[in-house]
Amino acid sequence: MSILIDHVRKSFGAKLAVDDVTLDIRAGKVFAFLGPNGAGKTTTIKMIVGLLRPDAGEVRICGHVMGSNGREAKAQLAYVPDLPFVYEKLSGREFLQFVARMYAIPDDVAARRVAELVATLRLEDFLDQLAEGYSHGMKQKLVLAAALLHEPRVLVVDEPMIGLDPRSMRVVKDLFRMHADAGNTVFLSTHLLEVAESLADHIAIIHRGRIIAQGTLADLRRERTSQHTLEDIFLQLTDEPDTAVATNVIQPGTVSP
């Protein structure tokens, strides 16, 4: 597996934010993680990347337990949060060079990867400007380039399309597809259901801290009738009074290779 979330729970005081979540996500896939606001998406993501520790269960990244083998696990992944962080007094080029040195990427390799990512994400016109002058979308693309510099086996992205124009969204979707097709994993959390519908190999929907459906888009449609869009399925599932009964799309915890 690439990401294994095994019976994970997380509470904040009396609030149970994530309730017995299990997901087995294989390499070479784009995995979409969907849910309403407050469903437990961000808490789950923070446990995947090691920013929070689960109260029960465990998270493994490429076989390494996040926590006891946290350094090894974190070396395999990159995380792009919904609010991109850059050092605003650095230019885009300086920021990417700084990130490359943090990962001890040799200068010649770093220069090649920077050139490839800058061209792919169309950052050439802004690369030598201070990041403080970047729009949100430009910062988002810069952070994505930085995340991919060390060629992570697992890329975790939270709302990556915010601030991007349609052309940039297409470029980013193609980049995610290429990264997955190279044998890596893209874990994508988004509210843009059309993005998940067009891009994801597998989908999981979380609601009130529990996984209520998971599988391929075809699996989800088969369960709810083939005429439904992902938006229809999502709205129907998250509107049901007892969504726990909806976890029969695929046996919970399994995602087909």
CSV table of C-alpha atoms in Angstrom, one decimal:
chain,number,residue,atom,x,y,z
A,1,MET,CA,0.0,0.0,0.0
A,2,SER,CA,1.0,3.6,-0.3
A,3,ILE,CA,-1.3,5.1,2.4
A,4,LEU,CA,-2.8,2.8,5.0
A,5,ILE,CA,-5.2,4.4,7.5
A,6,ASP,CA,-6.1,1.7,10.0
A,7,HIS,CA,-9.1,2.1,12.3
A,8,VAL,CA,-8.1,5.7,13.2
A,9,ARG,CA,-10.0,7.8,15.7
A,10,LYS,CA,-9.4,11.4,16.8
A,11,SER,CA,-11.3,13.5,19.3
A,12,PHE,CA,-11.1,17.1,20.4
A,13,GLY,CA,-12.6,17.2,23.9
A,14,ALA,CA,-16.1,15.8,23.7
A,15,LYS,CA,-16.2,16.0,19.9
A,16,LEU,CA,-15.3,12.9,17.9
A,17,ALA,CA,-13.8,14.3,14.7
A,18,VAL,CA,-12.7,11.1,13.1
A,19,ASP,CA,-14.5,7.8,14.0
A,20,ASP,CA,-12.9,4.5,13.1
A,21,VAL,CA,-11.7,5.5,9.6
A,22,THR,CA,-9.9,2.8,7.5
A,23,LEU,CA,-8.6,3.4,4.0
A,24,ASP,CA,-6.1,1.4,2.0
A,25,ILE,CA,-4.8,3.5,-0.9
A,26,ARG,CA,-2.5,2.0,-3.5
A,27,ALA,CA,0.3,3.5,-5.5
A,28,GLY,CA,-0.4,4.8,-9.0
A,29,LYS,CA,-3.8,6.2,-8.1
A,30,VAL,CA,-5.4,9.6,-7.7
A,31,PHE,CA,-7.6,9.3,-4.6
A,32,ALA,CA,-10.3,11.9,-4.0
A,33,PHE,CA,-11.4,12.5,-0.4
A,34,LEU,CA,-14.7,14.3,-0.2
A,35,GLY,CA,-17.0,15.5,2.5
A,36,PRO,CA,-19.0,18.5,3.8
A,37,ASN,CA,-17.5,21.2,5.9
A,38,GLY,CA,-16.7,19.8,9.4
A,39,ALA,CA,-16.9,16.1,8.2
A,40,GLY,CA,-13.4,15.3,9.4
A,41,LYS,CA,-11.4,15.7,6.2
A,42,THR,CA,-8.8,18.2,7.5
A,43,THR,CA,-8.3,16.2,10.7
A,44,THR,CA,-7.7,13.0,8.7
A,45,ILE,CA,-5.2,14.8,6.4
A,46,LYS,CA,-3.3,16.2,9.4
A,47,MET,CA,-3.0,12.6,10.8
A,48,ILE,CA,-1.8,11.3,7.4
A,49,VAL,CA,1.0,13.9,7.2
A,50,GLY,CA,2.0,13.7,10.9
A,51,LEU,CA,0.7,17.1,12.1
A,52,LEU,CA,-1.8,15.2,14.5
A,53,ARG,CA,-1.5,11.9,16.2
A,54,PRO,CA,-4.5,9.6,16.2
A,55,ASP,CA,-6.1,8.6,19.6
A,56,ALA,CA,-6.5,5.1,18.3
A,57,GLY,CA,-5.3,3.2,15.2
A,58,GLU,CA,-2.4,4.1,13.0
A,59,VAL,CA,-1.3,5.6,9.7
A,60,ARG,CA,1.3,4.1,7.5
A,61,ILE,CA,3.0,5.8,4.6
A,62,CYS,CA,4.8,3.4,2.2
A,63,GLY,CA,5.0,0.9,5.1
A,64,HIS,CA,6.3,3.4,7.7
A,65,VAL,CA,4.2,4.1,10.7
A,66,MET,CA,3.6,7.8,11.1
A,67,GLY,CA,4.6,8.4,14.7
A,68,SER,CA,7.1,5.7,15.6
A,69,ASN,CA,8.8,6.0,12.2
A,70,GLY,CA,7.7,9.5,11.5
A,71,ARG,CA,10.9,10.7,9.8
A,72,GLU,CA,10.9,7.8,7.3
A,73,ALA,CA,7.2,8.3,6.7
A,74,LYS,CA,7.5,12.0,6.1
A,75,ALA,CA,10.4,11.5,3.8
A,76,GLN,CA,8.0,9.7,1.4
A,77,LEU,CA,5.4,12.5,1.1
A,78,ALA,CA,4.7,16.1,0.4
A,79,TYR,CA,1.8,18.1,1.7
A,80,VAL,CA,0.2,21.2,0.1
A,81,PRO,CA,-2.4,22.7,2.5
A,82,ASP,CA,-5.4,24.8,1.4
A,83,LEU,CA,-3.5,28.0,2.3
A,84,PRO,CA,-0.2,28.0,0.5
A,85,PHE,CA,2.8,29.2,2.5
A,86,VAL,CA,5.8,30.8,0.9
A,87,TYR,CA,8.6,33.1,2.1
A,88,GLU,CA,7.3,36.3,0.7
A,89,LYS,CA,10.7,38.1,0.7
A,90,LEU,CA,12.2,35.4,-1.6
A,91,SER,CA,11.6,35.3,-5.3
A,92,GLY,CA,9.9,32.2,-6.7
A,93,ARG,CA,13.3,30.9,-7.9
A,94,GLU,CA,14.9,31.5,-4.5
A,95,PHE,CA,12.1,29.7,-2.8
A,96,LEU,CA,12.5,26.7,-5.0
A,97,GLN,CA,16.2,26.7,-4.5
A,98,PHE,CA,15.7,26.9,-0.7
A,99,VAL,CA,13.4,23.9,-0.8
A,100,ALA,CA,15.8,21.9,-2.9
A,101,ARG,CA,18.6,22.5,-0.5
A,102,MET,CA,16.4,21.4,2.5
A,103,TYR,CA,15.9,18.1,0.7
A,104,ALA,CA,19.7,17.9,-0.1
A,105,ILE,CA,18.9,17.6,-3.8
A,106,PRO,CA,22.1,18.0,-5.8
A,107,ASP,CA,22.3,21.4,-7.6
A,108,ASP,CA,22.3,19.9,-11.1
A,109,VAL,CA,19.3,17.7,-10.4
A,110,ALA,CA,17.5,20.6,-8.6
A,111,ALA,CA,18.1,22.9,-11.6
A,112,ARG,CA,16.7,20.3,-14.0
A,113,ARG,CA,13.6,19.7,-11.8
A,114,VAL,CA,13.0,23.4,-11.2
A,115,ALA,CA,13.1,24.0,-15.0
A,116,GLU,CA,10.7,21.2,-15.7
A,117,LEU,CA,8.2,22.2,-13.0
A,118,VAL,CA,8.4,25.9,-13.9
A,119,ALA,CA,7.7,25.1,-17.5
A,120,THR,CA,4.8,22.7,-16.7
A,121,LEU,CA,3.2,25.1,-14.3
A,122,ARG,CA,3.9,28.2,-16.5
A,123,LEU,CA,5.7,30.1,-13.8
A,124,GLU,CA,8.4,31.6,-16.0
A,125,ASP,CA,7.1,35.1,-16.2
A,126,PHE,CA,7.0,35.4,-12.3
A,127,LEU,CA,9.9,33.3,-11.2
A,128,ASP,CA,12.2,36.2,-10.4
A,129,GLN,CA,9.6,38.4,-8.7
A,130,LEU,CA,9.2,38.5,-5.0
A,131,ALA,CA,6.5,36.0,-3.8
A,132,GLU,CA,4.8,38.8,-1.8
A,133,GLY,CA,3.5,40.1,-5.2
A,134,TYR,CA,2.0,36.7,-6.3
A,135,SER,CA,-1.7,36.1,-6.5
A,136,HIS,CA,-3.2,33.2,-4.5
A,137,GLY,CA,-3.2,31.1,-7.6
A,138,MET,CA,0.5,31.9,-8.4
A,139,LYS,CA,1.5,31.0,-4.8
A,140,GLN,CA,-0.5,27.8,-5.2
A,141,LYS,CA,1.4,26.8,-8.3
A,142,LEU,CA,4.7,27.7,-6.7
A,143,VAL,CA,4.0,25.6,-3.6
A,144,LEU,CA,3.0,22.7,-5.8
A,145,ALA,CA,6.3,23.0,-7.7
A,146,ALA,CA,8.1,23.0,-4.3
A,147,ALA,CA,6.2,19.9,-3.1
A,148,LEU,CA,7.1,17.9,-6.2
A,149,LEU,CA,10.8,18.8,-6.3
A,150,HIS,CA,12.0,15.8,-4.3
A,151,GLU,CA,9.7,13.5,-6.3
A,152,PRO,CA,7.5,12.3,-3.3
A,153,ARG,CA,5.9,8.9,-3.5
A,154,VAL,CA,2.8,10.4,-1.8
A,155,LEU,CA,1.4,13.8,-2.6
A,156,VAL,CA,-1.3,15.1,-0.2
A,157,VAL,CA,-3.1,18.2,-1.5
A,158,ASP,CA,-6.0,20.0,0.2
A,159,GLU,CA,-8.2,22.2,-2.0
A,160,PRO,CA,-5.4,22.7,-4.6
A,161,MET,CA,-7.6,24.4,-7.2
A,162,ILE,CA,-8.5,27.5,-5.1
A,163,GLY,CA,-7.5,30.6,-6.9
A,164,LEU,CA,-6.6,28.9,-10.2
A,165,ASP,CA,-8.0,30.0,-13.5
A,166,PRO,CA,-9.4,27.2,-15.8
A,167,ARG,CA,-6.2,26.8,-17.8
A,168,SER,CA,-4.1,26.5,-14.6
A,169,MET,CA,-6.7,24.0,-13.2
A,170,ARG,CA,-6.2,21.9,-16.3
A,171,VAL,CA,-2.4,22.0,-16.0
A,172,VAL,CA,-2.6,21.0,-12.3
A,173,LYS,CA,-5.0,18.1,-13.1
A,174,ASP,CA,-2.6,16.9,-15.8
A,175,LEU,CA,0.3,17.2,-13.4
A,176,PHE,CA,-1.5,15.1,-10.8
A,177,ARG,CA,-2.4,12.5,-13.4
A,178,MET,CA,1.3,12.3,-14.6
A,179,HIS,CA,2.5,11.9,-11.0
A,180,ALA,CA,0.1,9.0,-10.3
A,181,ASP,CA,0.8,7.4,-13.7
A,182,ALA,CA,4.5,7.4,-12.7
A,183,GLY,CA,3.7,5.0,-9.8
A,184,ASN,CA,3.1,7.5,-7.1
A,185,THR,CA,-0.1,8.4,-5.1
A,186,VAL,CA,-2.0,11.7,-5.1
A,187,PHE,CA,-4.4,12.1,-2.2
A,188,LEU,CA,-6.7,14.9,-3.1
A,189,SER,CA,-9.3,16.7,-0.9
A,190,THR,CA,-11.6,19.0,-2.7
A,191,HIS,CA,-15.0,20.6,-2.7
A,192,LEU,CA,-15.0,20.7,-6.5
A,193,LEU,CA,-16.8,17.5,-7.3
A,194,GLU,CA,-16.3,17.9,-11.1
A,195,VAL,CA,-12.6,17.8,-10.4
A,196,ALA,CA,-12.9,14.5,-8.5
A,197,GLU,CA,-15.3,13.1,-11.1
A,198,SER,CA,-12.9,13.8,-14.0
A,199,LEU,CA,-9.6,12.9,-12.3
A,200,ALA,CA,-10.0,10.4,-9.4
A,201,ASP,CA,-9.4,6.7,-9.8
A,202,HIS,CA,-11.0,6.1,-6.4
A,203,ILE,CA,-13.2,8.2,-4.2
A,204,ALA,CA,-14.1,8.2,-0.5
A,205,ILE,CA,-16.8,10.3,1.1
A,206,ILE,CA,-16.6,11.1,4.8
A,207,HIS,CA,-19.5,12.5,6.8
A,208,ARG,CA,-19.7,13.1,10.6
A,209,GLY,CA,-16.3,11.5,11.0
A,210,ARG,CA,-17.1,8.2,9.3
A,211,ILE,CA,-16.5,6.9,5.8
A,212,ILE,CA,-20.0,6.5,4.3
A,213,ALA,CA,-19.0,5.4,0.8
A,214,GLN,CA,-15.9,4.5,-1.2
A,215,GLY,CA,-14.9,3.0,-4.5
A,216,THR,CA,-14.5,3.9,-8.1
A,217,LEU,CA,-17.0,6.3,-9.6
A,218,ALA,CA,-18.6,3.4,-11.4
A,219,ASP,CA,-19.0,1.6,-8.0
A,220,LEU,CA,-20.7,4.7,-6.5
A,221,ARG,CA,-23.0,5.1,-9.5
A,222,ARG,CA,-23.9,1.4,-9.5
A,223,GLU,CA,-25.0,1.6,-5.9
A,224,ARG,CA,-27.1,4.7,-6.5
A,225,THR,CA,-28.2,4.1,-10.1
A,226,SER,CA,-26.0,4.8,-13.2
A,227,GLN,CA,-27.7,8.1,-14.0
A,228,HIS,CA,-26.4,9.9,-11.0
A,229,THR,CA,-23.5,12.4,-11.2
A,230,LEU,CA,-21.0,12.4,-8.4
A,231,GLU,CA,-22.7,15.6,-7.2
A,232,ASP,CA,-26.0,13.8,-7.0
A,233,ILE,CA,-24.5,10.9,-5.1
A,234,PHE,CA,-22.6,13.2,-2.7
A,235,LEU,CA,-25.7,15.3,-1.9
A,236,GLN,CA,-27.9,12.3,-1.4
A,237,LEU,CA,-25.5,10.5,0.8
A,238,THR,CA,-24.6,13.5,3.0
A,239,ASP,CA,-28.3,14.4,3.3
A,240,GLU,CA,-29.4,11.0,4.7
A,241,PRO,CA,-30.4,11.1,8.4
A,242,ASP,CA,-28.4,7.9,9.1
A,243,THR,CA,-25.5,7.9,6.7
A,244,ALA,CA,-23.8,4.9,8.5
A,245,VAL,CA,-26.0,2.6,6.4
A,246,ALA,CA,-24.4,3.9,3.2
A,247,THR,CA,-21.0,2.3,3.8
A,248,ASN,CA,-21.9,-0.7,1.6
A,249,VAL,CA,-20.4,0.6,-1.7
A,250,ILE,CA,-17.3,-1.4,-1.1
A,251,GLN,CA,-16.3,-3.4,1.9
A,252,PRO,CA,-15.0,-0.6,4.2
A,253,GLY,CA,-11.2,-0.3,4.2
A,254,THR,CA,-10.6,-1.7,0.7
A,255,VAL,CA,-9.7,0.0,-2.5
A,256,SER,CA,-9.1,-2.1,-5.4
A,257,PRO,CA,-5.5,-2.1,-6.9
